[in-house]
CSV table of C-alpha atoms in Angstrom, one decimal:
chain,number,residue,atom,x,y,z
F,144,MET,CA,13.1,-26.9,-7.3
F,145,THR,CA,9.5,-26.0,-6.5
F,146,ASP,CA,8.2,-25.9,-2.9
F,147,GLN,CA,5.0,-28.0,-2.8
F,148,GLN,CA,2.5,-26.4,-0.4
F,149,LYS,CA,-1.1,-27.1,0.5
F,150,GLY,CA,-3.6,-26.4,3.2
F,151,ASN,CA,-6.0,-28.9,4.9
F,152,VAL,CA,-9.0,-27.3,6.5
F,153,GLN,CA,-9.6,-28.3,10.1
F,154,HIS,CA,-12.4,-26.1,11.3
F,155,VAL,CA,-14.7,-23.4,9.8
F,156,CYS,CA,-16.6,-20.8,11.8
F,157,ILE,CA,-18.6,-18.0,10.2
F,158,TYR,CA,-20.3,-15.0,11.9
F,159,GLN,CA,-22.8,-12.6,10.5
F,160,CYS,CA,-21.8,-9.2,11.9
F,161,HIS,CA,-23.8,-5.9,11.9
F,162,PRO,CA,-21.8,-3.2,13.8
F,163,GLN,CA,-23.5,-0.5,11.7
F,164,ALA,CA,-27.0,-1.4,13.0
F,165,ASP,CA,-28.7,1.0,15.4
F,166,ASP,CA,-28.3,-1.8,18.0
F,167,PRO,CA,-25.1,-3.6,16.8
F,168,TRP,CA,-25.2,-7.3,16.8
F,169,TYR,CA,-23.6,-10.5,15.6
F,170,ASP,CA,-24.7,-14.1,15.3
F,171,LEU,CA,-22.9,-17.4,14.8
F,172,TYR,CA,-24.1,-18.3,11.3
F,173,GLU,CA,-22.4,-21.7,11.0
F,174,GLU,CA,-19.7,-23.8,12.7
F,175,ILE,CA,-18.3,-26.7,10.8
F,176,ASP,CA,-16.2,-29.3,12.6
F,177,ALA,CA,-13.4,-31.2,10.9
F,178,ASP,CA,-15.4,-34.4,10.7
F,179,GLU,CA,-18.3,-32.6,9.0
F,180,LEU,CA,-16.3,-30.7,6.4
F,181,ASP,CA,-16.7,-33.5,3.8
F,182,ASP,CA,-20.4,-32.5,3.6
F,183,TYR,CA,-19.3,-29.0,2.6
F,184,GLU,CA,-17.0,-29.7,-0.3
F,185,ASN,CA,-17.4,-26.3,-2.1
F,186,THR,CA,-16.8,-24.6,1.3
F,187,LYS,CA,-13.4,-26.3,1.5
F,188,ASP,CA,-12.6,-25.4,-2.1
F,189,ILE,CA,-13.3,-21.8,-1.6
F,190,VAL,CA,-11.4,-21.6,1.7
F,191,ARG,CA,-8.4,-23.3,0.0
F,192,GLY,CA,-8.7,-20.5,-2.6
F,193,PHE,CA,-8.3,-18.0,0.2
F,194,MET,CA,-5.2,-19.8,1.4
F,195,GLY,CA,-3.7,-19.8,-2.0
F,196,THR,CA,-4.3,-16.0,-2.2
F,197,LEU,CA,-3.0,-15.1,1.2
F,198,GLU,CA,-0.1,-17.4,2.0
F,199,PRO,CA,2.2,-16.2,-0.8
F,200,LYS,CA,1.9,-12.5,0.0
F,201,GLN,CA,5.1,-10.7,1.0
F,202,TYR,CA,4.3,-9.5,4.5
F,203,GLY,CA,7.8,-8.4,5.3
F,204,ASP,CA,8.4,-6.3,2.1
F,205,PRO,CA,8.4,-2.6,3.2
F,206,SER,CA,7.5,-1.5,-0.3
F,207,ILE,CA,4.1,-3.4,-0.1
F,208,LYS,CA,1.5,-1.4,1.9
F,209,SER,CA,-1.3,-3.9,1.8
F,210,SER,CA,0.5,-6.7,3.7
F,211,ARG,CA,2.0,-5.9,7.1
F,212,LYS,CA,3.2,-7.5,10.3
F,213,HIS,CA,1.5,-6.2,13.5
F,214,ASP,CA,2.9,-6.7,17.0
F,215,PHE,CA,0.5,-7.7,19.8
F,216,ASP,CA,-0.6,-5.1,22.3
F,217,THR,CA,-1.8,-7.7,24.8
F,218,GLU,CA,-0.8,-11.2,25.6
F,219,SER,CA,-4.5,-12.2,25.9
F,220,THR,CA,-5.2,-11.7,22.2
F,221,GLN,CA,-2.1,-13.6,21.3
F,222,SER,CA,-3.1,-16.4,23.5
F,223,THR,CA,-6.6,-16.5,22.0
F,224,LEU,CA,-5.2,-16.6,18.4
F,225,ASN,CA,-2.8,-19.4,19.5
F,226,THR,CA,-5.7,-21.4,21.0
F,227,LEU,CA,-7.8,-21.0,17.8
F,228,SER,CA,-4.9,-21.9,15.5
F,229,THR,CA,-4.2,-25.1,17.4
F,230,PHE,CA,-7.7,-26.0,18.5
F,231,ASN,CA,-7.7,-29.4,16.7
F,232,LEU,CA,-4.0,-29.9,16.8
F,233,ASP,CA,-4.2,-33.0,19.0
F,234,ASP,CA,-7.2,-34.4,17.1
F,235,ASP,CA,-6.6,-37.2,14.6
F,236,THR,CA,-9.1,-36.6,11.8
F,237,SER,CA,-7.7,-39.4,9.5
F,238,GLU,CA,-9.8,-42.2,8.0
F,239,ASP,CA,-8.3,-44.6,10.6
F,240,SER,CA,-9.6,-42.4,13.4
F,241,ALA,CA,-13.0,-42.2,11.9
F,242,GLU,CA,-13.2,-45.9,11.7
F,243,GLU,CA,-12.2,-46.2,15.3
F,244,ASP,CA,-14.9,-43.7,16.3
F,245,GLU,CA,-17.5,-45.8,14.4
F,246,ALA,CA,-16.3,-49.0,16.2
F,247,GLU,CA,-16.6,-47.2,19.6
F,248,GLU,CA,-20.1,-46.2,18.7
F,249,ASP,CA,-21.0,-49.8,17.8
F,250,ASN,CA,-19.6,-50.9,21.2
F,251,GLY,CA,-21.7,-48.3,23.0
F,252,ASP,CA,-18.6,-46.3,24.1
F,253,GLU,CA,-19.7,-43.0,22.7
F,254,GLU,CA,-19.7,-39.9,25.0
F,255,THR,CA,-22.9,-39.0,26.8
F,256,GLU,CA,-24.3,-35.5,26.6
F,257,GLY,CA,-23.2,-34.7,30.1
F,258,ASP,CA,-19.6,-35.7,29.3
F,259,SER,CA,-19.2,-33.0,26.6
F,260,GLU,CA,-21.6,-30.2,27.5
F,261,ASP,CA,-18.9,-28.3,29.5
F,262,GLU,CA,-16.2,-28.6,26.8
F,263,GLU,CA,-15.1,-25.3,25.3
F,264,THR,CA,-16.0,-25.0,21.6
F,265,PHE,CA,-14.1,-23.2,18.8
F,266,SER,CA,-16.8,-20.5,18.7
F,267,ASP,CA,-16.6,-20.1,22.5
F,268,VAL,CA,-13.0,-19.0,22.0
F,269,SER,CA,-13.6,-16.8,18.9
F,270,ASP,CA,-16.8,-15.1,20.3
F,271,PRO,CA,-14.8,-12.4,22.3
F,272,LEU,CA,-12.9,-11.4,19.1
F,273,VAL,CA,-16.1,-11.1,17.1
F,274,ASP,CA,-17.6,-9.0,20.0
F,275,GLY,CA,-14.6,-6.8,19.8
F,276,TYR,CA,-15.0,-6.4,16.0
F,277,VAL,CA,-18.7,-5.3,16.4
F,278,GLU,CA,-17.7,-2.8,19.1
F,279,ALA,CA,-14.7,-1.4,17.2
F,280,PRO,CA,-15.3,2.2,15.8
F,281,ASN,CA,-15.9,2.4,12.1
F,282,SER,CA,-16.1,-1.4,11.6
F,283,VAL,CA,-18.5,-2.4,8.8
F,284,ASP,CA,-21.2,-5.0,8.3
F,285,CYS,CA,-19.7,-8.3,7.1
F,286,PHE,CA,-19.3,-11.9,7.5
F,287,LEU,CA,-16.2,-12.9,9.6
F,288,LEU,CA,-14.8,-16.2,8.6
F,289,PHE,CA,-12.5,-18.1,11.0
F,290,VAL,CA,-10.6,-21.0,9.6
F,291,GLU,CA,-8.2,-23.3,11.4
F,292,TYR,CA,-6.1,-25.2,8.9
F,293,ARG,CA,-2.9,-27.2,8.6
F,294,TRP,CA,-0.4,-25.8,6.2
F,295,GLU,CA,2.0,-28.3,4.7
F,296,SER,CA,5.2,-27.5,2.9
F,297,ASP,CA,8.1,-29.6,1.6
F,298,ARG,CA,10.5,-27.2,3.3
F,299,TYR,CA,9.1,-27.1,6.8
F,300,GLU,CA,7.2,-29.2,9.3
F,301,SER,CA,3.4,-29.0,9.0
F,302,GLU,CA,1.9,-26.3,11.1
F,303,ASN,CA,-1.6,-25.5,12.3
F,304,ARG,CA,-2.7,-21.9,11.6
F,305,LEU,CA,-5.6,-19.5,11.9
F,306,MET,CA,-7.0,-17.5,9.0
F,307,VAL,CA,-9.6,-14.7,9.6
F,308,VAL,CA,-11.3,-13.3,6.5
F,309,GLN,CA,-13.7,-10.3,6.2
F,310,LEU,CA,-16.4,-11.0,3.6
F,311,PRO,CA,-18.3,-7.8,2.9
F,312,LEU,CA,-22.1,-8.0,2.7
F,313,ARG,CA,-23.9,-6.8,-0.5
F,314,GLU,CA,-27.6,-6.3,0.1
F,315,ASP,CA,-28.5,-6.7,-3.6
F,316,VAL,CA,-27.9,-10.4,-3.5
F,317,PHE,CA,-28.2,-13.4,-1.1
F,318,ILE,CA,-27.9,-12.5,2.6
F,319,PRO,CA,-28.6,-15.3,5.0
F,320,GLY,CA,-30.9,-14.7,7.9
F,321,GLU,CA,-33.1,-12.2,6.1
F,322,GLU,CA,-36.8,-12.7,6.2
F,323,GLY,CA,-38.1,-15.0,3.4
F,324,GLU,CA,-34.8,-16.6,2.7
F,325,GLY,CA,-35.7,-19.8,4.6
F,326,ASP,CA,-33.4,-21.8,6.8
F,327,GLU,CA,-29.9,-20.7,7.2
F,328,ASP,CA,-27.7,-22.7,4.9
F,329,ALA,CA,-23.9,-22.4,4.9
F,330,GLU,CA,-23.6,-24.5,1.8
F,331,GLU,CA,-25.9,-22.1,-0.1
F,332,LEU,CA,-23.9,-19.1,1.3
F,333,PHE,CA,-20.6,-20.5,0.0
F,334,SER,CA,-22.0,-21.6,-3.3
F,335,GLN,CA,-23.1,-18.0,-4.0
F,336,LEU,CA,-19.8,-16.6,-2.7
F,337,GLN,CA,-18.8,-15.0,-6.0
F,338,ASP,CA,-22.1,-13.2,-6.2
F,339,ALA,CA,-22.6,-12.4,-2.5
F,340,PHE,CA,-19.2,-10.9,-1.9
F,341,ASP,CA,-16.7,-8.7,-3.6
F,342,ASP,CA,-14.6,-10.6,-6.1
F,343,ASN,CA,-11.3,-9.8,-4.3
F,344,LEU,CA,-10.5,-10.4,-0.7
F,345,LYS,CA,-10.3,-7.0,1.2
F,346,LYS,CA,-9.1,-7.9,4.7
F,347,SER,CA,-7.6,-10.9,6.4
F,348,VAL,CA,-5.4,-12.1,9.2
F,349,LEU,CA,-3.0,-15.0,9.3
F,350,TYR,CA,-1.5,-16.4,12.6
F,351,PRO,CA,1.1,-17.6,12.9
F,352,TYR,CA,2.9,-17.2,9.6
F,353,GLN,CA,6.1,-18.8,8.3
F,354,GLU,CA,7.8,-16.8,5.6
F,355,ILE,CA,9.3,-19.1,2.9
F,356,PRO,CA,12.5,-17.7,1.5
F,357,GLU,CA,13.1,-18.1,-2.2
F,358,LEU,CA,14.5,-21.5,-3.1
F,359,GLU,CA,18.1,-21.7,-3.9
F,360,ASP,CA,19.9,-24.2,-6.1
F,361,ASP,CA,20.1,-27.4,-4.0
F,362,SER,CA,22.2,-29.3,-6.4
F,363,SER,CA,24.7,-29.8,-3.5
F,364,GLU,CA,24.1,-30.9,0.1
F,365,GLU,CA,26.2,-27.9,1.3
F,366,GLY,CA,23.9,-25.5,-0.4
F,367,THR,CA,20.8,-27.1,1.0
F,368,ASP,CA,22.2,-27.1,4.6
F,369,GLU,CA,23.1,-23.4,4.3
F,370,THR,CA,19.5,-22.5,3.1
F,371,ASP,CA,17.9,-24.5,5.9
F,372,GLU,CA,20.1,-22.7,8.5
F,373,THR,CA,19.1,-19.3,7.2
F,374,SER,CA,15.5,-20.3,7.1
F,375,GLU,CA,15.5,-21.3,10.8
F,376,ASP,CA,17.1,-18.0,11.8
F,377,ASP,CA,14.5,-16.0,9.8
F,378,ASN,CA,11.5,-17.9,11.2
F,379,SER,CA,12.2,-18.2,14.9
F,380,ASP,CA,9.2,-19.0,17.1
F,381,GLU,CA,9.6,-15.8,19.1
F,382,GLU,CA,9.4,-13.7,15.9
F,383,ARG,CA,6.6,-15.6,14.3
F,384,LEU,CA,4.4,-16.0,17.3
F,385,GLY,CA,4.9,-12.4,18.4
F,386,VAL,CA,3.1,-10.9,15.4
F,387,ALA,CA,0.0,-11.3,13.3
F,388,TYR,CA,0.1,-10.9,9.6
F,389,LEU,CA,-2.6,-8.7,8.2
F,390,TYR,CA,-3.7,-8.0,4.6
F,391,GLN,CA,-5.8,-5.0,3.7
F,392,GLY,CA,-6.3,-4.6,0.0
F,393,ASN,CA,-8.3,-1.4,0.1
F,394,GLY,CA,-6.4,0.8,2.5
F,395,GLN,CA,-5.4,0.6,6.2
F,396,ALA,CA,-8.5,0.7,8.4
F,397,GLN,CA,-7.7,1.0,12.1
F,398,TYR,CA,-10.6,-1.2,13.3
F,399,TRP,CA,-9.1,-4.2,11.5
F,400,TYR,CA,-6.0,-4.4,13.7
F,401,LYS,CA,-7.5,-2.7,16.8
F,402,TYR,CA,-10.2,-5.2,17.4
F,403,LEU,CA,-7.5,-7.9,17.7
F,404,GLY,CA,-5.5,-5.8,20.1
F,405,LEU,CA,-2.7,-5.3,17.6
F,406,GLN,CA,-0.3,-2.3,17.5
F,407,GLU,CA,-0.4,0.1,14.6
F,408,GLU,CA,2.2,-0.5,11.9
F,409,GLU,CA,2.8,2.6,9.9
F,410,HIS,CA,4.2,2.5,6.4
F,411,LYS,CA,7.1,4.9,5.7
F,412,ASP,CA,4.8,6.9,3.4
F,413,GLU,CA,2.2,7.2,6.1
F,414,ILE,CA,4.8,8.4,8.6
F,415,LEU,CA,5.6,11.4,6.4
F,416,ALA,CA,1.9,12.1,5.6
F,417,ASN,CA,0.9,12.0,9.3
F,418,GLN,CA,3.8,14.4,10.1
F,419,ARG,CA,2.7,16.9,7.5
F,420,ILE,CA,-0.9,16.7,8.8
F,421,GLU,CA,0.2,17.3,12.3
F,422,VAL,CA,2.2,20.4,11.2
F,423,ILE,CA,-0.9,21.7,9.4
F,424,LYS,CA,-3.0,21.3,12.5
F,425,GLN,CA,-0.4,23.1,14.6
F,426,LEU,CA,-0.3,26.0,12.1
F,427,GLN,CA,-4.1,26.4,12.3
F,428,ASP,CA,-3.7,27.0,16.0
F,429,ASP,CA,-3.5,30.7,16.6
F,430,ASP,CA,-1.3,30.1,19.7
F,431,THR,CA,1.4,28.3,17.6
F,432,ASP,CA,4.6,30.2,17.1
F,433,VAL,CA,6.0,29.2,13.7
F,434,GLU,CA,9.6,29.6,15.0
F,435,ASP,CA,8.9,27.1,17.8
F,436,LEU,CA,7.3,24.6,15.4
F,437,ASP,CA,9.2,21.2,15.4
F,438,ASP,CA,9.4,20.6,11.7
F,439,PRO,CA,12.7,19.6,10.1
F,440,PHE,CA,11.4,20.3,6.6
F,441,LYS,CA,11.0,24.1,7.3
F,442,GLU,CA,14.8,24.2,7.6
F,443,ILE,CA,15.2,23.4,3.9
F,444,ASP,CA,14.9,26.6,1.9
F,445,SER,CA,17.3,25.9,-0.9
F,446,LEU,CA,18.1,22.7,-2.8
F,447,GLU,CA,21.3,24.2,-4.0
F,448,ASP,CA,22.6,24.5,-0.5
F,449,VAL,CA,21.6,21.1,0.9
F,450,ASP,CA,24.5,19.5,2.8
F,451,LEU,CA,23.9,15.8,3.1
F,452,ASP,CA,26.4,15.7,6.0
F,453,ASP,CA,24.6,18.3,7.9
F,454,LEU,CA,20.9,17.7,7.5
F,455,PRO,CA,18.2,19.1,9.9
F,456,ASP,CA,17.7,16.9,13.0
F,457,GLY,CA,14.9,14.3,12.5
F,458,ILE,CA,14.7,14.4,8.7
F,459,ASP,CA,16.5,11.1,8.3
F,460,GLN,CA,13.4,9.2,9.6
F,461,TYR,CA,11.5,10.3,6.4
F,462,TRP,CA,14.4,9.6,4.0
F,463,GLU,CA,12.6,6.7,2.4
F,464,SER,CA,9.1,8.2,2.5
F,465,GLY,CA,7.5,8.6,-0.9
F,466,VAL,CA,7.1,12.0,-2.5
F,467,VAL,CA,5.0,13.1,-5.5
F,468,VAL,CA,6.5,16.0,-7.4
F,469,GLU,CA,4.0,18.2,-9.3
F,470,ILE,CA,5.4,20.8,-11.7
F,471,GLY,CA,3.3,22.5,-14.4
F,472,ASN,CA,0.7,19.9,-15.5
F,473,VAL,CA,3.0,16.9,-14.8
F,474,LYS,CA,3.2,14.6,-11.8
F,475,ILE,CA,6.3,12.6,-11.1
F,476,GLN,CA,5.9,9.6,-8.8
F,477,GLY,CA,8.2,7.0,-7.4
F,478,LEU,CA,10.5,9.4,-5.7
F,479,THR,CA,11.5,9.7,-2.0
F,480,VAL,CA,12.5,12.5,0.3
F,481,GLY,CA,16.1,11.3,-0.1
F,482,ASP,CA,15.8,11.5,-3.9
F,483,VAL,CA,14.7,15.1,-3.8
F,484,LEU,CA,17.4,16.2,-1.3
F,485,GLY,CA,20.2,14.0,-2.6
F,486,GLN,CA,19.4,15.0,-6.2
F,487,ASP,CA,20.9,11.8,-7.7
F,488,ALA,CA,17.8,10.7,-9.6
F,489,ILE,CA,16.2,14.1,-10.1
F,490,GLU,CA,17.5,17.6,-10.2
F,491,PHE,CA,15.8,21.1,-10.2
F,492,TYR,CA,17.1,24.2,-12.0
F,493,GLU,CA,15.7,27.7,-11.9
F,494,SER,CA,15.9,30.2,-14.8
F,495,GLU,CA,16.9,33.6,-13.5
F,496,GLU,CA,15.3,35.2,-16.5
F,497,THR,CA,11.9,33.6,-16.4
F,498,ASP,CA,11.7,32.2,-12.9
F,499,GLU,CA,10.7,28.9,-14.4
F,500,VAL,CA,11.9,25.7,-12.7
F,501,PHE,CA,13.2,22.9,-14.9
F,502,THR,CA,13.2,19.3,-13.7
F,503,VAL,CA,15.8,16.9,-14.9
F,504,VAL,CA,15.2,13.2,-14.2
F,505,ARG,CA,18.5,11.3,-14.6
F,506,GLY,CA,18.6,7.7,-15.8
F,507,GLN,CA,19.3,5.3,-18.6
F,508,GLU,CA,17.2,4.7,-21.7
F,509,PRO,CA,13.6,5.7,-20.9
F,510,SER,CA,10.7,3.4,-21.7
F,511,PHE,CA,7.2,4.5,-22.7
F,512,ARG,CA,4.1,2.4,-22.0
F,513,PRO,CA,0.3,2.8,-22.2
F,514,VAL,CA,-1.4,4.1,-19.0
F,515,GLY,CA,-2.8,1.3,-16.9
F,516,GLN,CA,-1.2,-1.6,-18.7
F,517,GLY,CA,2.5,-1.9,-19.2
F,518,THR,CA,2.7,-5.6,-20.0
F,519,TYR,CA,0.8,-8.3,-21.8
F,520,HIS,CA,0.7,-11.9,-20.5
F,521,GLN,CA,0.9,-14.5,-23.2
F,522,THR,CA,0.2,-18.1,-22.4
F,523,GLY,CA,3.1,-20.4,-23.2
F,524,ASP,CA,3.0,-23.9,-24.7
F,525,GLU,CA,3.5,-25.6,-21.4
F,526,GLU,CA,1.2,-25.3,-18.4
F,527,ASP,CA,2.0,-22.5,-16.0
F,528,ASN,CA,4.5,-21.0,-18.4
F,529,ASP,CA,3.0,-17.5,-19.0
F,530,GLU,CA,5.3,-14.9,-20.5
F,531,ALA,CA,5.1,-11.2,-19.6
F,532,ILE,CA,5.7,-9.0,-22.7
F,533,ASP,CA,6.3,-5.3,-22.5
F,534,ILE,CA,3.9,-3.0,-24.4
F,535,PRO,CA,6.2,-0.3,-25.8
F,536,ILE,CA,5.3,3.1,-27.3
F,537,PHE,CA,7.8,4.6,-29.8
F,538,PRO,CA,9.6,1.2,-30.2
F,539,GLU,CA,12.2,2.8,-32.6
F,540,LEU,CA,13.0,5.9,-30.5
F,541,SER,CA,16.7,6.1,-29.8
F,542,GLU,CA,17.7,9.8,-30.1
F,543,TYR,CA,16.9,12.7,-27.8
F,544,LYS,CA,17.6,16.5,-27.5
F,545,ASP,CA,21.1,17.4,-26.4
F,546,LEU,CA,21.2,18.6,-22.8
F,547,SER,CA,23.2,21.7,-23.9
F,548,GLN,CA,20.1,22.9,-25.7
F,549,LEU,CA,18.3,23.1,-22.3
F,550,ILE,CA,21.1,25.1,-20.8
F,551,ASN,CA,21.3,27.4,-23.8
F,552,ASP,CA,17.6,28.0,-24.0
């Protein structure tokens, strides 16, 4: 069973931001209401492409550094995002509604300018967020795209959401608002999107977000009921509305979550790296007594004597943090602090005669692949039926040196 999902664009608001200017500034470039979106067909197509890229990302997977959940620091920001994500929730933008609006206009029942001039617009609500972005330290010149959309899924009720996308400027191509470019034209901006911006999305925000668990076999009603019950538990309103879901494809920039008033969400690898940096800073201080330094790693002076039942206090919080082992001219990646200390996946031996250290990586049959590309995708006969094929080196290799040779040497 395949979960059918789609997004219907409700509102588009795009800002031109220049926080790197001598006098930082931003400007509302274009705001497109739901009833005007049919005049911007390519804009809708491009925005739907963003949705298709961002919605499937695994924001809860601890192994993926680029997609993370961030808790709110302030209720005011959460309230603002909630307002933007539901701005048109009560509006009926269907064809029937449009016909009713036309009928009202024919009857002279349209609103006067005085009736609507005090109404809060979408951009009125989003302006403070953009102002925060421009003022955030180290933020970069860009377009900020705010999109309210309705996400529909076979498995859950439809839900209004907000997507914020950072679109980096490139001065070698079309930049709206520059002298000689003529009138600002949102349609022209989006039609040149592939040339005007980097090919891949770098930073985005989704709020709220509903994680879709993998579909199970629903051949029986009992199985379907069990899946739905689990889904509701995993997607409680308190959990979903209490966090924003951020994607940063080119590293974690603090400004991208701080301008939204979100808390930092460190990855387990970053926790270890930051701890080591702090230790280095303390060692550079002449007043620091090494003996008083709070560093659980300095307690480990022999891998042969590591007692997993009596580890230094505090080292457990780094157990799953990644480690790169460099020995000779070889780097070994994919290991953790726990792998090194537990010595299940990798072991280290020292030669008393030569003082050389030998590294033994334990596992099953090894595989050898080219650097940079381990698989080849071959298109199948049916649509959307691509097959990933491994690209092996030494396909006939099956015998290796005997381990006793290492010990004897």
